[in-house]
CSV table of C-alpha atoms in Angstrom, one decimal:
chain,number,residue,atom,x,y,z
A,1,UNK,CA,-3.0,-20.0,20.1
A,2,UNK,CA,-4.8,-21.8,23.0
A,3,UNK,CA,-6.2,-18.6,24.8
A,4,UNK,CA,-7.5,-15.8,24.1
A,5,UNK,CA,-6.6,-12.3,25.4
A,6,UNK,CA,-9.3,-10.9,28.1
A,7,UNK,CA,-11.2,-8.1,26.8
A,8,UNK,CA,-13.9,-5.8,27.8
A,9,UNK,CA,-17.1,-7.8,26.4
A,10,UNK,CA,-20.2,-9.4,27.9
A,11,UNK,CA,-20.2,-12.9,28.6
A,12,UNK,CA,-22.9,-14.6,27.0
A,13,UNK,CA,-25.6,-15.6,29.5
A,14,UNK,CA,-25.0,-13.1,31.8
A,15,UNK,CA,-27.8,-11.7,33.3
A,16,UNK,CA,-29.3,-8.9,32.1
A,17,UNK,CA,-26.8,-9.5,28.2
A,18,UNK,CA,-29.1,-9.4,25.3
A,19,UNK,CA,-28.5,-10.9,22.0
A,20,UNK,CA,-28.1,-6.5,20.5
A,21,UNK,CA,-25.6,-6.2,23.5
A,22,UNK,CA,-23.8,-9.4,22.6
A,23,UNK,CA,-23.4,-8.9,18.6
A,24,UNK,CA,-23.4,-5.1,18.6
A,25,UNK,CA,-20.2,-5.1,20.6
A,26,UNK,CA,-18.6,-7.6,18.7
A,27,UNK,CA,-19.3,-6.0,15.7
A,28,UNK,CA,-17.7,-2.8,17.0
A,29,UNK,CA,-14.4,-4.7,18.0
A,30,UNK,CA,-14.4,-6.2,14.8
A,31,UNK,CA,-14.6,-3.0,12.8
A,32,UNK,CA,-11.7,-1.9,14.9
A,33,UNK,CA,-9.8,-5.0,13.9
A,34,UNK,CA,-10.3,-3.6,10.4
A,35,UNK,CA,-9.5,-0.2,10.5
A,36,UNK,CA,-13.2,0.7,10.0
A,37,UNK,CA,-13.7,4.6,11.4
A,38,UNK,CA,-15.9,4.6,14.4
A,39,UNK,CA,-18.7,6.8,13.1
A,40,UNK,CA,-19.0,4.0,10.0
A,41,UNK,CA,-18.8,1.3,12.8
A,42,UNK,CA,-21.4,2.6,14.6
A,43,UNK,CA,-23.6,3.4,11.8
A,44,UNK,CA,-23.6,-0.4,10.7
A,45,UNK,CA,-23.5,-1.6,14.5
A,46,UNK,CA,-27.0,0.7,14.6
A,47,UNK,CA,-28.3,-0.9,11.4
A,48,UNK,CA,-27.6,-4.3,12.6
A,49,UNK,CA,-30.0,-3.8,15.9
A,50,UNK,CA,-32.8,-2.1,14.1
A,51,UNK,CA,-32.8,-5.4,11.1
A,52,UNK,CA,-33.1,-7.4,14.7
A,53,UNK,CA,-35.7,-5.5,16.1
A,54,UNK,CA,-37.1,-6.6,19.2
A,55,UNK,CA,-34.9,-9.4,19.4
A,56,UNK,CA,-32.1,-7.4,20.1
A,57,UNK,CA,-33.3,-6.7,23.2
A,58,UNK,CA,-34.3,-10.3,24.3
A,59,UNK,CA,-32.5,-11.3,27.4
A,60,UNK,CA,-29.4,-14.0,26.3
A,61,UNK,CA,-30.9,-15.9,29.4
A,62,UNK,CA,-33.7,-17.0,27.9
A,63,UNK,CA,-33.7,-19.4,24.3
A,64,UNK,CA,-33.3,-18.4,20.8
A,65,UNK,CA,-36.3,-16.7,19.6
A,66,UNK,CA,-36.5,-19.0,16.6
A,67,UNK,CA,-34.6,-22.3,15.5
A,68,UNK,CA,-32.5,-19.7,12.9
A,69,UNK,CA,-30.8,-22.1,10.4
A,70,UNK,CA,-27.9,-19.2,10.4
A,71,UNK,CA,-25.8,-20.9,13.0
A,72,UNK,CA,-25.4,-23.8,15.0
A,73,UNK,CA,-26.3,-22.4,18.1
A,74,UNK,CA,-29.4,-20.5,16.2
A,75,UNK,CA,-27.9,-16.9,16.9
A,76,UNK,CA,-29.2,-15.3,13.8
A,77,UNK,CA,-25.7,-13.1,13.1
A,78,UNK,CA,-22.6,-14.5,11.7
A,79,UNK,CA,-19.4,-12.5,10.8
A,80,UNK,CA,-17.2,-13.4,8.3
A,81,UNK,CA,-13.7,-11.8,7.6
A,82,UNK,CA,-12.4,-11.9,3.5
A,83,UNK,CA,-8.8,-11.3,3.1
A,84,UNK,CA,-6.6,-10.8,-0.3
A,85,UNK,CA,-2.9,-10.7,-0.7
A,86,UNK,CA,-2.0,-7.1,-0.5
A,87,UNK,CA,-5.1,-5.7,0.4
A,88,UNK,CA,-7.0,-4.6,3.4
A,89,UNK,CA,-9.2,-7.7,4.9
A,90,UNK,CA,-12.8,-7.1,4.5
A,91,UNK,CA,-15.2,-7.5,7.1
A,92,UNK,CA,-18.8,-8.8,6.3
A,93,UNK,CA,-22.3,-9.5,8.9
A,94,UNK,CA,-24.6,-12.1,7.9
A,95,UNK,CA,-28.5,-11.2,9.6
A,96,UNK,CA,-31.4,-13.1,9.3
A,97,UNK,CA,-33.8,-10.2,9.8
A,98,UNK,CA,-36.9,-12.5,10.5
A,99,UNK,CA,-35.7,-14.3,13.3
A,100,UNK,CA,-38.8,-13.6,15.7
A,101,UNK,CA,-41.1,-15.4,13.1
A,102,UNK,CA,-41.4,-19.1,13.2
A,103,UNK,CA,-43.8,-18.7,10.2
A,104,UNK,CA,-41.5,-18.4,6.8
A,105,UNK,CA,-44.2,-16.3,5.3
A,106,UNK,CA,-44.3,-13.7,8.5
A,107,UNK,CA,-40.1,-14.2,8.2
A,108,UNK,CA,-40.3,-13.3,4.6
A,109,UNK,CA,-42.1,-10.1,5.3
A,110,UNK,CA,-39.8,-9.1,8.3
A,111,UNK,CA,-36.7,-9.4,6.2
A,112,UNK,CA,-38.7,-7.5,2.6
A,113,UNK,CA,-39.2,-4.8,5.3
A,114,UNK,CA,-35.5,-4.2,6.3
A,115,UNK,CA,-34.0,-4.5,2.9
A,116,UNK,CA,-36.6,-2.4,1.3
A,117,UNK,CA,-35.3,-0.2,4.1
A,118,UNK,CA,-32.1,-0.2,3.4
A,119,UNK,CA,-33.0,0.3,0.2
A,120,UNK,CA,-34.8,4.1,0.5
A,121,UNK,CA,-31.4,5.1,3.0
A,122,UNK,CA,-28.7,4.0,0.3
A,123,UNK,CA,-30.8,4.7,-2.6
A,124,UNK,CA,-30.7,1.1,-4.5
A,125,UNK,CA,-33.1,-0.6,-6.8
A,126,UNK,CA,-35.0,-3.7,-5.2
A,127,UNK,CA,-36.0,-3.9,-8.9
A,128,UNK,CA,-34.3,-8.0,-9.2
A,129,UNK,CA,-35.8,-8.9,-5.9
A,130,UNK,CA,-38.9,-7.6,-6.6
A,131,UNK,CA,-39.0,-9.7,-10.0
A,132,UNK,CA,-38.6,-13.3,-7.8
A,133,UNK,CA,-41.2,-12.3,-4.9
A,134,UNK,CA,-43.6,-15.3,-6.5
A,135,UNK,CA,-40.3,-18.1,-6.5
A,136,UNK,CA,-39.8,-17.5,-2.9
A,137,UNK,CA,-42.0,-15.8,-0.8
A,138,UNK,CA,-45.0,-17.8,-1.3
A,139,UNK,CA,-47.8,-17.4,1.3
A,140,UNK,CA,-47.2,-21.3,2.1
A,141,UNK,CA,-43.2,-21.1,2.5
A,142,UNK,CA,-41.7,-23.9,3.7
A,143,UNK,CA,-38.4,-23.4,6.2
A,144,UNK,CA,-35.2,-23.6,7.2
A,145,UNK,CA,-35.3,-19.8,6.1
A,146,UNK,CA,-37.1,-16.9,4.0
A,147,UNK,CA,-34.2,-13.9,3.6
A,148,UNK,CA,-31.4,-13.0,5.0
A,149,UNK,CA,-29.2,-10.5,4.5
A,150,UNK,CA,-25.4,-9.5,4.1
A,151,UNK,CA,-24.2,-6.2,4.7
A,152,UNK,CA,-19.8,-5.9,3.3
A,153,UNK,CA,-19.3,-3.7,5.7
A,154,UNK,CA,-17.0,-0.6,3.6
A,155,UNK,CA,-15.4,2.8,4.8
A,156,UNK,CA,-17.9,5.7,4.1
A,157,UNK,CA,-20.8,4.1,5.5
A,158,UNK,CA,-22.6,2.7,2.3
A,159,UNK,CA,-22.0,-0.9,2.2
A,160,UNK,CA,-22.0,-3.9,-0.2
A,161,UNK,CA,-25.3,-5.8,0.5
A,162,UNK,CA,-26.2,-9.2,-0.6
A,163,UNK,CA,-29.5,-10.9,-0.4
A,164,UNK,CA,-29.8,-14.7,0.4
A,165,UNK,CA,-32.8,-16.6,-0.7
A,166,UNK,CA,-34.4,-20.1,0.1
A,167,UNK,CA,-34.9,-22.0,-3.3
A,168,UNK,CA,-36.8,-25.0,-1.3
A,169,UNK,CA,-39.8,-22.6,-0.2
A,170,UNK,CA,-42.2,-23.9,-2.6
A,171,UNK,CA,-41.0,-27.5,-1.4
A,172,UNK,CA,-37.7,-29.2,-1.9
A,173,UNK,CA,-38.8,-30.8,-4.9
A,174,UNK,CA,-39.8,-27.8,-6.7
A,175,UNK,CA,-36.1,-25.7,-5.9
A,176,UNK,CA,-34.4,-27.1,-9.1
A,177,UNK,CA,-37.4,-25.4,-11.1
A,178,UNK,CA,-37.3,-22.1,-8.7
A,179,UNK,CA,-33.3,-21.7,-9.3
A,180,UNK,CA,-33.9,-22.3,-13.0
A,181,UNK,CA,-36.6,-20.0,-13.5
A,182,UNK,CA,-34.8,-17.2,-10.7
A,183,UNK,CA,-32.0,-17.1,-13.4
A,184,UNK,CA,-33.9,-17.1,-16.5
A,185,UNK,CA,-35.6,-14.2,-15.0
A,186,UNK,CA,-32.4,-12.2,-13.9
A,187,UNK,CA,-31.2,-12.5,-17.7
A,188,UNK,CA,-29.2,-15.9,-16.9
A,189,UNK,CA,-31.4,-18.0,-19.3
A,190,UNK,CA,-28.4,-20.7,-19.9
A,191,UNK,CA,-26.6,-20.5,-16.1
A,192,UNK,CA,-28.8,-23.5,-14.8
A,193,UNK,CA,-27.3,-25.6,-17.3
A,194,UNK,CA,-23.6,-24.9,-16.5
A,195,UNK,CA,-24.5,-25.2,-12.4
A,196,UNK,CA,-22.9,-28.6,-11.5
A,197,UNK,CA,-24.6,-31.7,-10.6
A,198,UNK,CA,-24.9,-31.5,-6.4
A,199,UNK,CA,-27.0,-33.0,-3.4
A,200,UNK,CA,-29.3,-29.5,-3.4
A,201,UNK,CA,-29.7,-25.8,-3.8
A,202,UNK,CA,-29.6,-24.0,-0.2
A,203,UNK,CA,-29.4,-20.7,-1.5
A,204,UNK,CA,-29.5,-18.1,-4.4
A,205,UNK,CA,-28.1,-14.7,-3.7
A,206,UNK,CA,-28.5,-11.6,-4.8
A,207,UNK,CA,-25.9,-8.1,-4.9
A,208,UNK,CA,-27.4,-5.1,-4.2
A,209,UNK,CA,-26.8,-1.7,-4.2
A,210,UNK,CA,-23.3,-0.4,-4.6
A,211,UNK,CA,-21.5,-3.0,-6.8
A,212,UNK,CA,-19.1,-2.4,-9.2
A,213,UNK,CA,-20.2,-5.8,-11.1
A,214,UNK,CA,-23.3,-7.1,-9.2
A,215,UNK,CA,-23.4,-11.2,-9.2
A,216,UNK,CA,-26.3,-13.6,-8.9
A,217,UNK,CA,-24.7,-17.0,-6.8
A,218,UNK,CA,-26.3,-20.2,-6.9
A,219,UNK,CA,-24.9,-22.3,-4.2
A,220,UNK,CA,-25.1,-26.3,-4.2
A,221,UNK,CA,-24.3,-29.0,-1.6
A,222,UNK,CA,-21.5,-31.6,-2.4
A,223,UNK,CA,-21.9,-34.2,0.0
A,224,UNK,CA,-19.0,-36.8,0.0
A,225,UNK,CA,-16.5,-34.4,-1.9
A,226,UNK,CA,-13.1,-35.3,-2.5
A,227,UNK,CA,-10.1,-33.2,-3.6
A,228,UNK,CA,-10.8,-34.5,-7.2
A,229,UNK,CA,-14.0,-33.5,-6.9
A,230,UNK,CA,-13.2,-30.1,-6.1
A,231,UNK,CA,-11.0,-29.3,-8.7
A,232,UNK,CA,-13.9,-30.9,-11.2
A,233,UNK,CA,-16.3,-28.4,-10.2
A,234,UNK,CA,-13.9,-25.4,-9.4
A,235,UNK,CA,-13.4,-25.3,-13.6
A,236,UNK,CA,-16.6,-23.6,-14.1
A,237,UNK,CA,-14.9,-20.6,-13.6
A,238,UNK,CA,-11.1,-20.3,-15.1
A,239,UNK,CA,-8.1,-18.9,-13.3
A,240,UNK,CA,-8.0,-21.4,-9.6
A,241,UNK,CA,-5.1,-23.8,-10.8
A,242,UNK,CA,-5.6,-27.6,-9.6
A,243,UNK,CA,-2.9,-27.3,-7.5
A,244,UNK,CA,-4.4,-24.5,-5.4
A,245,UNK,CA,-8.0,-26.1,-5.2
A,246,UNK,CA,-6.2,-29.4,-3.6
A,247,UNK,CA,-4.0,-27.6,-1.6
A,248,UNK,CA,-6.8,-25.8,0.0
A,249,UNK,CA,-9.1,-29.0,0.5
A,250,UNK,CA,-6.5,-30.8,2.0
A,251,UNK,CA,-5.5,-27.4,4.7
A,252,UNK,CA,-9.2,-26.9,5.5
A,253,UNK,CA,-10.1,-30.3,5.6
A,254,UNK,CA,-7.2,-31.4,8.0
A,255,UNK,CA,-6.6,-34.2,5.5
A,256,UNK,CA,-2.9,-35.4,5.4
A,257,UNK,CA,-3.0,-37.2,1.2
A,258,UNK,CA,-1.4,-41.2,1.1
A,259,UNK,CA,1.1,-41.8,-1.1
A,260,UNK,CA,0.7,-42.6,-4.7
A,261,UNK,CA,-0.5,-41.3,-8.2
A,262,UNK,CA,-4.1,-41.5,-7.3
A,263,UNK,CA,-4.2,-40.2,-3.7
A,264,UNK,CA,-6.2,-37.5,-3.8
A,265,UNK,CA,-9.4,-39.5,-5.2
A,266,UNK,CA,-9.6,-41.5,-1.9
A,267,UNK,CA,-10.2,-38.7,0.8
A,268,UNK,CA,-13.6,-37.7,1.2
A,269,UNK,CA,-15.9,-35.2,3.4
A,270,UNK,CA,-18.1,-37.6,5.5
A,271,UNK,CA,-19.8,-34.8,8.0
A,272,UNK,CA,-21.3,-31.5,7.1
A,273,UNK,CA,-21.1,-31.4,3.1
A,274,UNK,CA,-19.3,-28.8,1.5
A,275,UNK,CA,-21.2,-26.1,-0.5
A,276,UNK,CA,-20.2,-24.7,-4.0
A,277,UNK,CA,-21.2,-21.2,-4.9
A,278,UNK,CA,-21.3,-20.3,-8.7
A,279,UNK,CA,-21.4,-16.4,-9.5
A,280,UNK,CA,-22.7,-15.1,-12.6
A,281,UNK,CA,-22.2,-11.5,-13.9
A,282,UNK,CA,-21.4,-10.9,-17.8
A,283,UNK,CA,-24.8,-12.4,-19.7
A,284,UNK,CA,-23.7,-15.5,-21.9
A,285,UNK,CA,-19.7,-16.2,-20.9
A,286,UNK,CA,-20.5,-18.7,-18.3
A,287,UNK,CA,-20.0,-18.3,-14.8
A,288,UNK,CA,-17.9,-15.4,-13.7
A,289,UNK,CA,-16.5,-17.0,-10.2
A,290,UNK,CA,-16.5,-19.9,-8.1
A,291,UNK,CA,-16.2,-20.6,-4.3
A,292,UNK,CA,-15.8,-23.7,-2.4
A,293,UNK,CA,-16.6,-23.6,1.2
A,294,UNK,CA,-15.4,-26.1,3.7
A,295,UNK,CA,-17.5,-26.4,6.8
A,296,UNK,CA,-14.3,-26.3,8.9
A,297,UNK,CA,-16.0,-27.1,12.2
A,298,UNK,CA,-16.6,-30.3,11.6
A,299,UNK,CA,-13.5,-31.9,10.7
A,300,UNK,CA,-11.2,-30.3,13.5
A,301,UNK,CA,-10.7,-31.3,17.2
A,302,UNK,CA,-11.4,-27.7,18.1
A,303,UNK,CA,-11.3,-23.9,17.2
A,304,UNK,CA,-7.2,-23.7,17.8
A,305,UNK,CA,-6.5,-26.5,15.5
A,306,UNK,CA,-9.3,-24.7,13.1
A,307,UNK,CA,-7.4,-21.1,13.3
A,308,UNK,CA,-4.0,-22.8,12.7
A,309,UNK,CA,-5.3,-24.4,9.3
A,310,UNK,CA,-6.9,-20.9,8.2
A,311,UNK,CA,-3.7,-18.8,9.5
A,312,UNK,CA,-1.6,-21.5,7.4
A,313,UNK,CA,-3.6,-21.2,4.4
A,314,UNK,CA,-4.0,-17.0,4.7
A,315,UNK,CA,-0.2,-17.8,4.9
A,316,UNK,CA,0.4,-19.7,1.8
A,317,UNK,CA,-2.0,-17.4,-0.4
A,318,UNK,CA,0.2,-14.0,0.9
A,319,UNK,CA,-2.2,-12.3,3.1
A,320,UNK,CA,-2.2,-10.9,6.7
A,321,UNK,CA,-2.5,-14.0,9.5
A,322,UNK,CA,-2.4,-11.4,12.5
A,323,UNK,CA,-5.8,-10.3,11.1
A,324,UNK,CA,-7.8,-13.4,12.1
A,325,UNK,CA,-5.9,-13.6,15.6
A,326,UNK,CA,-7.4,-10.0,16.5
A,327,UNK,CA,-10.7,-11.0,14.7
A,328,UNK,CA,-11.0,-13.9,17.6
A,329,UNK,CA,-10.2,-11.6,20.5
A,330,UNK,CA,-12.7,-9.5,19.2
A,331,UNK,CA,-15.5,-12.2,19.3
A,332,UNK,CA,-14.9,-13.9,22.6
A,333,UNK,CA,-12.7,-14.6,25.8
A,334,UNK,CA,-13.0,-18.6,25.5
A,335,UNK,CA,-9.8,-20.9,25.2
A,336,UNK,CA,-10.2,-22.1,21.8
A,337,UNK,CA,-9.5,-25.2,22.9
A,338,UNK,CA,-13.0,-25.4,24.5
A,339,UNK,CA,-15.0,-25.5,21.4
A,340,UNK,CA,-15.3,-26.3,17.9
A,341,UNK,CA,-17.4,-23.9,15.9
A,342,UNK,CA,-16.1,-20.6,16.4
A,343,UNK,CA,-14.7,-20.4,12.7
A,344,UNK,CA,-17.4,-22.3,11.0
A,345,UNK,CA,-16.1,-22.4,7.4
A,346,UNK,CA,-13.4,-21.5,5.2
A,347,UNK,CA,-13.8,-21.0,1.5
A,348,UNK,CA,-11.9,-20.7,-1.5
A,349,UNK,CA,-13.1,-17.7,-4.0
A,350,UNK,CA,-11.8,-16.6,-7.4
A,351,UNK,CA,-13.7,-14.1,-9.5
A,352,UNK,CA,-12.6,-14.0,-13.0
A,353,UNK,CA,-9.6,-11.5,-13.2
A,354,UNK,CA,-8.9,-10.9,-10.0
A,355,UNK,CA,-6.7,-12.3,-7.0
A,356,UNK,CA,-7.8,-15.8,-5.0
A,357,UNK,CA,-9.9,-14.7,-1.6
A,358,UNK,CA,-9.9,-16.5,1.7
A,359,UNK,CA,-12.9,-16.1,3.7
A,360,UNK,CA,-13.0,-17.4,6.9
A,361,UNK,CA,-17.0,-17.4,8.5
A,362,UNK,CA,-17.0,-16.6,12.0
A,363,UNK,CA,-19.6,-17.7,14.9
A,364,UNK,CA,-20.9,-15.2,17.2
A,365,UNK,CA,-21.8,-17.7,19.8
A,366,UNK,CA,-24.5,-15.6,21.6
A,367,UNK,CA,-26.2,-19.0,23.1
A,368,UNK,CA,-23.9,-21.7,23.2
A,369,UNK,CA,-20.2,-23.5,22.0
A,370,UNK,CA,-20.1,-26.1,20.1
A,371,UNK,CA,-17.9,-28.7,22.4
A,372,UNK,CA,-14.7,-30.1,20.8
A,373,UNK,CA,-15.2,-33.1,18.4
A,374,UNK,CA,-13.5,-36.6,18.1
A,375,UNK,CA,-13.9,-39.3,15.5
A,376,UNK,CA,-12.3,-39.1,12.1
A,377,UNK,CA,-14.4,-36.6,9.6
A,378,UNK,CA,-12.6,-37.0,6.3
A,379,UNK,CA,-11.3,-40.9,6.0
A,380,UNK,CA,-10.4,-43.7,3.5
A,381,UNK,CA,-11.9,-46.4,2.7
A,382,UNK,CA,-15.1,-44.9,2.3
A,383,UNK,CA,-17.9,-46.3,4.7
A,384,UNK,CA,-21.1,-48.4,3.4
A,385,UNK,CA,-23.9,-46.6,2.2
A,386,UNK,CA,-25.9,-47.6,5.6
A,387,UNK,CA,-23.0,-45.7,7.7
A,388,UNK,CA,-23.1,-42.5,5.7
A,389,UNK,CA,-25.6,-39.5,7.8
A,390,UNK,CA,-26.4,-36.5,5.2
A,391,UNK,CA,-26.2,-33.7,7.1
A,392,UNK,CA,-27.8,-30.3,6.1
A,393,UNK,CA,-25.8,-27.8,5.1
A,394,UNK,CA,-25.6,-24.5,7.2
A,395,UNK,CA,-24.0,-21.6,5.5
């Protein structure tokens, strides 16, 4: 698909467009996209400006408010759209709730403010939080973010919410310790040991609320991964075959595999880094799920050569590719030829006894596109250690 259907929506930049008109509308297409009732829509779409405060109402003429780490263009609201063979897709809106504060520690109390919020309207327990308010909201926290926030966006108006945490706010160094001592804490006393060996920690997460098995996710930075590597680190969690892990890497990554019995060691992810996520649920079986998310963006041309890797893949997993073609019309009028960045990443997830998810993470573009990229991203041989840029990973 090369354009995109014209549809009643703001342009970014236009005068007079704020950042609440921008996001708020596209979250209300994208409900429709997913058979969300209106009156559920717009409760969310309503909770979404009041987390953003009075940023919503900044002009999109002037800059970001704040660097946000959320998105490349620093719009601090990303949307993400999970889908599962024979079942309705699920739509989800990422927030950083702090976005005004350049200050971590003034970010930190923005974003305690909204969940605790959230917390007295849908009558949850902050009670896990509350136990790791020392780890990462020190008065001295150091960036690229405090809390943000995930609402699963569910019929009925009480969502699935998810807390994400910054494990590097005491200082990078200390973030091995903070994730150790975060799971110990939450009952997880042996999890750090069975995490996999990776470049960092960018986040922990937390479930809240309305969960039918609430997880705690540690998610860690592969730089350099290959297909091999993958399937190495995707056994932590039983039940994603080899085959399917490959398979994946190969359709996200745009990869095309030589001939030959060792193939698959040679390709490798030479941009952005990929990010693992590690789910634990059941105290002392191990992790309970596993995610690999490939940042997409930056080993395509553009957004239509990015769409028709995640349509094929929705394709080959059994699930609904119409979906994500209405989820783009409801972000933006752009060709999507014209950017790269629009679907930012697409990841792989398997909980234990359940179906395979594909979750494709989509940019709301409030400030800027990304422009189309050239230059090979994934490539054999590898280069010399002096050629290789680590990049940080943006979720």
């Amino acid at each position: 698909m090369s354009t995109l259907p014209e549809q009643d929506m703001p342009a970014a930049g236009l005068s007079g467009t704020t950042l609440g008109d921008h996001v708020h509308g596209q979250l209300l297409r994208l409900g429709a996209v997913v058979g969300l009732r209106e009156a559920d829509t717009a409760l969310y779409g309503q909770i979404l400006l009041d987390s953003l405060s009075d940023t919503a109402r900044r002009p999109l003429s002037l800059p970001p408010a704040s660097p946000s780490f959320l998105s490349d263009d620093h719009t601090p609201v990303e949307f993400s759209l999970a889908c599962t063979a024979n079942a309705d897709p699920v739509l989800r809106v990422l927030v950083e709730p702090g976005c005004a504060h350049a200050d971590m520690a003034d970010s930190a109390r923005a974003g305690l403010g909204v969940i605790r919020a959230m917390a007295g309207r849908w009558d949850f327990s902050t009670d896990q939080l509350d136990a790791l308010e020392d780890l990462f909201f020190p008065t001295d926290a150091e960036g690229p973010l405090a809390l943000w926030y995930a609402l699963e966006l569910r019929p009925g108006g009480v969502p699935g919410i998810k807390v994400y945490l910054n494990p590097s706010a005491a200082g990078s160094g200390q973030a091995a310790r903070t994730v150790r001592e975060a799971l110990r804490r939450l009952g997880y006393g042996q999890g750090f040991g069975e995490l996999p060996d990776g470049a960092g920690y960018p986040f922990v997460a937390l479930d809240l609320g309305s969960w039918k098995k609430p997880r705690v996710k540690v998610y860690v930075s592969h730089p350099r991964m290959s297909a091999d590597d993958a399937c190495a680190l995707s056994r932590t969690a039983s039940g994603l075959s080899d085959a399917d892990v490959k398979d994946f890497f190969h359709a996200a990554a745009g990869s095309v595999p030589p001939a030959g019995p060792d193939a698959w060691n040679v390709l490798r992810l030479l941009r952005r880094p990929a990010l693992t996520c590690h789910a634990f649920s059941d105290r002392g079986v191990g992790p309970s799920g596993f995610t690999l998310h490939i940042p997409v963006r930056d080993y395509v041309r553009d957004d239509e050569e990015a769409s028709a890797r995640a349509k094929a893949l929705l394709a080959q997993f059994g699930m609904d590719t119409s979906v994500l073609d209405r989820a783009l019309c409801a972000l933006t009028q752009r060709q999507l030829a014209d950017g790269a960045g629009l679907i930012a990443y697409l990841a792989l997830a398997y909980e234990r006894n359940r179906q395979p998810r594909i979750t494709a993470y989509l940019s709301s573009e409030a400030y800027a596109v990304r422009p189309p990229l050239t230059g090979p991203g994934v490539t054999r041989p590898e280069p010399s250690p002096q050629r290789h840029q680590a990049l940080r990973p943006s979720r």
